[in-house]
Amino acid sequence: MTCSENMNLIFLGPPGAGKGTQAKIISRKYSIPQVSTGDILRSAVRESTPMGIRAKEYMDSGALVPDEVVIGIVEERLQQPDCEKGFILDGFPRTVGQADSLARLLEGFGKRIDHVVSISVDDEELLKRISGRRTCEKCGKGYHLIFDPPKDPAVCDACGSALFQRDDDKEETMRKRLVEYNSKTAPLIQYYSEKSLLRVVAGIGSIEDICDNIIKTIDGCRCDNP
Ligand code: ADP
Ligand code: ADP
Ligand code: ZN
């Protein structure tokens, strides 16, 4: 398969596994959009839309937002023209119900998922990653205070805007999110394995090495487009 062919991907993994980091890189390399339900929800919360107001209480407590809310987001997003040539679903689906809905949705569009990339990282490392995570409020670029530090801990290298720590990245909430992951999202590993779509990639090591492994795993495409 070459980089110009359609590629519909799911990035699966616990909070802090590196889904967003890797999705951004793969999105650039393959010229397909990153569809992050977390990012879409956070922007709805910032703008205080009815959906954002509804989602906020769940997100603040570390719980998953109800299925029908996120399914609605994805249904709308996947119909936009930039998803024609493929997409990366980052952080969706997160429940078996969402996965079933996605399958029905894609069937209706005459599309299918090519690969589910499952990024595996142990809990101790996840907690370190989430506690040091910082995000640019303007361009959305992610950093880690120790593992991938910005030059100035409060400022984005890429655009000069302020970096913030997500409210749900504080200790209590992140533990709750890991519990939610283990009970509701981890069953998707089995789900996609049974459909022969699961590609497990170890999420430990440098961001570049993990990215290389993802590319090797999905199809050996070595496109070097920036
Ligand atoms: P997710 O989207 O799965 O929640 P992120 O991509 O936001 O995860 O990564 C979580 C944190 O870990 C971020 O601060 C990011 O900079 C950092 N990170 C990502 N990949 C690695 C890696 N391979 N090694 C060390 N830290 C990483
Ligand atoms: P992380 O990068 O740490 O994996 P996300 O940014 O993907 O976290 O999600 C942040 C929060 O947004 C979740 O804890 C949950 O409340 C909500 N959320 C995001 N995606 C989904 C989804 N597919 N289903 C339900 N809730 C979601
Ligand atoms: Zn920025």
Coordinates of C-alpha atoms and ligand atoms in Angstrom, one line a residue:
M1 CA 0.0 0.0 0.0
T2 CA 1.3 3.5 -0.8
C3 CA 0.8 6.7 1.2
S4 CA -1.8 8.0 -1.3
E5 CA -4.2 5.2 -0.7
N6 CA -7.0 5.5 1.8
M7 CA -6.2 4.5 5.4
N8 CA -8.7 4.3 8.1
L9 CA -7.1 3.8 11.5
I10 CA -8.0 3.6 15.2
F11 CA -5.5 4.4 17.9
L12 CA -6.3 2.5 21.0
G13 CA -4.6 2.7 24.4
P14 CA -4.9 3.9 28.0
P15 CA -4.7 7.6 28.9
G16 CA -1.1 8.7 28.5
A17 CA -0.1 5.9 26.1
G18 CA 0.9 8.4 23.4
K19 CA -2.1 8.1 21.1
G20 CA -2.3 11.8 20.5
T21 CA 1.5 12.2 20.1
Q22 CA 1.7 9.4 17.5
A23 CA -1.6 10.3 15.8
K24 CA -0.2 13.8 15.1
I25 CA 2.9 12.4 13.5
I26 CA 1.1 9.8 11.4
S27 CA -1.5 12.3 10.4
R28 CA 1.2 14.5 8.8
K29 CA 3.1 11.6 7.2
Y30 CA -0.1 10.1 5.6
S31 CA -1.9 13.4 5.1
I32 CA -5.0 12.1 6.9
P33 CA -6.7 14.0 9.7
Q34 CA -6.5 13.1 13.4
V35 CA -10.0 12.8 14.8
S36 CA -9.6 13.2 18.6
T37 CA -12.9 13.0 20.5
G38 CA -11.0 14.3 23.6
D39 CA -9.9 17.4 21.7
I40 CA -13.4 17.9 20.2
L41 CA -15.0 17.6 23.6
R42 CA -12.5 20.0 25.2
S43 CA -13.1 22.6 22.6
A44 CA -16.9 22.2 23.1
V45 CA -16.3 22.6 26.9
R46 CA -14.3 25.8 26.3
E47 CA -17.0 27.2 24.0
S48 CA -19.7 26.2 26.5
T49 CA -21.9 24.6 23.8
P50 CA -24.8 22.5 25.1
M51 CA -22.8 19.4 24.4
G52 CA -19.7 20.9 26.2
I53 CA -21.8 21.7 29.2
R54 CA -23.2 18.2 29.3
A55 CA -19.8 16.5 28.8
K56 CA -17.9 18.6 31.3
E57 CA -19.2 16.9 34.5
Y58 CA -18.1 13.5 33.2
M59 CA -14.7 14.7 32.0
D60 CA -14.0 16.5 35.2
S61 CA -14.7 13.4 37.2
G62 CA -12.6 11.1 34.9
A63 CA -15.6 9.2 33.7
L64 CA -16.4 8.5 30.1
V65 CA -18.9 10.8 28.3
P66 CA -22.1 8.9 27.3
D67 CA -21.8 6.9 24.1
E68 CA -24.5 8.8 22.2
V69 CA -22.7 12.1 22.7
V70 CA -19.4 10.8 21.2
I71 CA -21.0 8.7 18.5
G72 CA -22.8 11.9 17.3
I73 CA -19.5 13.8 17.2
V74 CA -17.8 11.1 15.2
E75 CA -20.7 10.6 12.8
E76 CA -20.6 14.3 12.0
R77 CA -16.8 14.5 11.8
L78 CA -16.3 11.5 9.5
Q79 CA -18.6 13.0 6.9
Q80 CA -16.4 16.0 6.4
P81 CA -14.5 16.1 3.1
D82 CA -11.0 15.8 4.7
C83 CA -11.9 12.3 6.0
E84 CA -12.5 11.1 2.4
K85 CA -8.9 9.9 2.0
G86 CA -8.7 8.3 5.4
F87 CA -8.6 9.3 9.1
I88 CA -7.1 8.4 12.5
L89 CA -9.6 7.9 15.3
D90 CA -7.7 8.9 18.4
G91 CA -9.5 8.0 21.6
F92 CA -12.6 6.6 19.9
P93 CA -14.1 4.0 20.3
R94 CA -13.8 3.6 24.0
T95 CA -16.6 1.1 24.7
V96 CA -17.9 -1.9 22.9
G97 CA -21.2 0.0 22.3
Q98 CA -19.1 2.8 20.5
A99 CA -17.3 0.1 18.5
D100 CA -20.5 -1.5 17.3
S101 CA -22.0 1.9 16.4
L102 CA -18.8 2.8 14.5
A103 CA -19.0 -0.4 12.5
R104 CA -22.6 0.4 11.5
L105 CA -21.7 3.9 10.7
L106 CA -18.8 2.9 8.4
E107 CA -20.9 0.3 6.7
G108 CA -23.4 3.0 5.8
F109 CA -20.6 5.1 4.4
G110 CA -19.2 2.0 2.5
K111 CA -15.9 2.2 4.5
R112 CA -14.0 0.0 6.8
I113 CA -11.3 0.2 9.4
D114 CA -7.9 -1.0 8.1
H115 CA -5.9 -1.3 11.4
V116 CA -6.5 -0.8 15.1
V117 CA -3.1 0.2 16.5
S118 CA -3.1 -0.7 20.2
I119 CA -0.3 1.2 22.1
S120 CA 0.6 -0.7 25.3
V121 CA 2.3 1.0 28.2
D122 CA 2.4 -0.1 31.9
D123 CA 0.5 1.8 34.6
E124 CA 3.6 3.2 36.4
E125 CA 4.8 4.8 33.1
L126 CA 1.3 6.1 32.3
L127 CA 1.1 7.9 35.6
K128 CA 4.5 9.6 35.0
R129 CA 3.4 10.6 31.5
I130 CA 0.1 12.0 32.5
S131 CA 1.4 14.0 35.4
G132 CA 4.1 15.7 33.2
R133 CA 1.8 16.3 30.2
R134 CA 1.4 19.9 29.1
T135 CA -0.6 21.1 26.0
C136 CA -0.5 24.3 24.0
E137 CA -3.7 26.3 24.4
K138 CA -3.5 27.6 20.9
C139 CA -2.0 25.0 18.5
G140 CA -2.7 21.9 20.6
K141 CA 0.9 20.6 20.5
G142 CA 1.7 18.3 23.3
Y143 CA 4.8 18.2 25.5
H144 CA 6.1 16.4 28.5
L145 CA 8.0 18.4 31.2
I146 CA 10.7 15.7 31.4
F147 CA 10.4 13.3 28.4
D148 CA 9.7 15.9 25.7
P149 CA 10.3 19.3 27.3
P150 CA 9.5 22.7 25.7
K151 CA 12.4 25.2 26.0
D152 CA 10.4 27.2 28.5
P153 CA 8.1 25.0 30.7
A154 CA 5.2 27.5 30.3
V155 CA 5.5 28.4 26.6
C156 CA 4.9 26.5 23.3
D157 CA 8.0 26.1 21.2
A158 CA 5.9 25.9 18.0
C159 CA 3.7 29.0 18.4
G160 CA 4.8 30.9 21.6
S161 CA 1.4 30.5 23.3
A162 CA 0.9 29.4 26.9
L163 CA 1.0 25.8 27.9
F164 CA -1.6 24.4 30.3
Q165 CA -2.1 21.2 32.3
R166 CA -5.5 19.5 31.7
D167 CA -7.7 19.5 34.8
D168 CA -8.3 15.8 34.4
D169 CA -4.5 15.1 34.4
K170 CA -4.4 15.7 38.2
E171 CA -3.6 12.7 40.4
E172 CA -7.2 11.7 41.5
T173 CA -8.8 12.1 38.2
M174 CA -6.1 10.3 36.3
R175 CA -6.5 7.2 38.5
K176 CA -10.2 7.2 37.9
R177 CA -9.5 7.4 34.1
L178 CA -7.3 4.4 34.3
V179 CA -10.0 2.4 36.1
E180 CA -12.5 3.5 33.4
Y181 CA -10.1 2.3 30.7
N182 CA -9.5 -1.1 32.3
S183 CA -13.2 -1.8 32.8
K184 CA -14.8 -0.2 29.6
T185 CA -12.1 0.2 27.0
A186 CA -9.6 -2.7 27.4
P187 CA -12.3 -5.2 26.2
L188 CA -11.9 -3.6 22.8
I189 CA -8.5 -5.3 22.5
Q190 CA -10.2 -8.7 22.4
Y191 CA -13.0 -7.2 20.2
Y192 CA -10.7 -6.1 17.5
S193 CA -8.4 -9.1 17.8
E194 CA -11.4 -11.3 17.0
K195 CA -11.9 -9.2 13.8
S196 CA -8.2 -9.6 12.9
L197 CA -7.7 -5.8 13.0
L198 CA -5.5 -5.5 16.1
R199 CA -1.9 -4.4 15.7
V200 CA -0.1 -4.2 19.1
V201 CA 2.8 -1.8 19.3
A202 CA 4.9 -1.4 22.4
G203 CA 4.5 2.2 23.6
I204 CA 7.8 2.3 25.5
G205 CA 10.9 3.9 24.0
S206 CA 11.5 7.1 22.0
I207 CA 8.6 8.8 20.3
E208 CA 10.5 8.3 16.9
D209 CA 11.1 4.6 17.4
I210 CA 7.5 4.0 18.4
C211 CA 6.4 5.9 15.3
D212 CA 8.7 3.7 13.1
N213 CA 7.1 0.6 14.6
I214 CA 3.6 1.9 14.0
I215 CA 4.4 2.5 10.4
K216 CA 6.1 -0.8 10.0
T217 CA 3.2 -2.5 11.6
I218 CA 0.5 -0.9 9.5
D219 CA 2.1 -1.5 6.1
G220 CA 5.7 -0.9 5.9
C221 CA 5.0 2.4 4.1
R222 CA 8.1 4.5 4.4
C223 CA 6.8 7.7 3.1
D224 CA 9.2 10.5 4.2
N225 CA 6.8 13.5 3.6
P226 CA 7.2 15.9 6.5
Ligands
ADP1 P1 -2.6 10.0 25.0 O1 -3.1 10.7 23.8 O2 -2.6 8.5 24.7 O3 -3.3 10.3 26.3 P2 -0.3 11.7 24.8 O4 0.1 11.5 23.4 O5 -0.9 12.9 25.2 O6 -1.1 10.4 25.2 O7 1.1 11.5 25.7 C1 1.0 11.6 27.1 C2 2.2 12.3 27.6 O8 3.4 11.4 27.4 C3 2.6 13.6 26.9 O9 3.1 14.5 27.8 C4 3.6 13.2 25.8 O10 4.5 14.3 25.6 C5 4.4 12.1 26.6 N1 4.8 11.0 25.7 C6 4.3 10.6 24.5 N2 5.0 9.5 24.0 C7 6.1 9.4 24.8 C8 7.2 8.5 24.8 N3 7.4 7.6 23.8 N4 8.0 8.6 25.8 C9 7.9 9.5 26.8 N5 6.8 10.3 26.9 C10 6.0 10.3 25.9
ADP2 P1 -6.4 10.8 26.9 O1 -5.7 11.5 25.9 O2 -5.9 10.9 28.3 O3 -6.6 9.4 26.5 P2 -8.8 12.1 25.9 O4 -8.3 13.4 25.6 O5 -8.9 11.1 24.8 O6 -7.8 11.5 27.0 O7 -10.2 12.1 26.7 C1 -10.4 13.0 27.8 C2 -11.8 12.7 28.3 O8 -12.8 13.0 27.3 C3 -12.0 11.3 28.8 O9 -11.6 11.0 30.1 C4 -13.6 11.2 28.6 O10 -14.2 11.9 29.7 C5 -13.8 12.1 27.4 N1 -13.8 11.2 26.1 C6 -12.9 11.3 25.1 N2 -13.2 10.4 24.2 C7 -14.2 9.7 24.6 C8 -15.0 8.6 24.1 N3 -14.6 8.0 22.9 N4 -16.0 8.1 24.9 C9 -16.3 8.7 26.1 N5 -15.6 9.7 26.6 C10 -14.6 10.2 25.9
ZN3 ZN 1.5 26.1 20.3

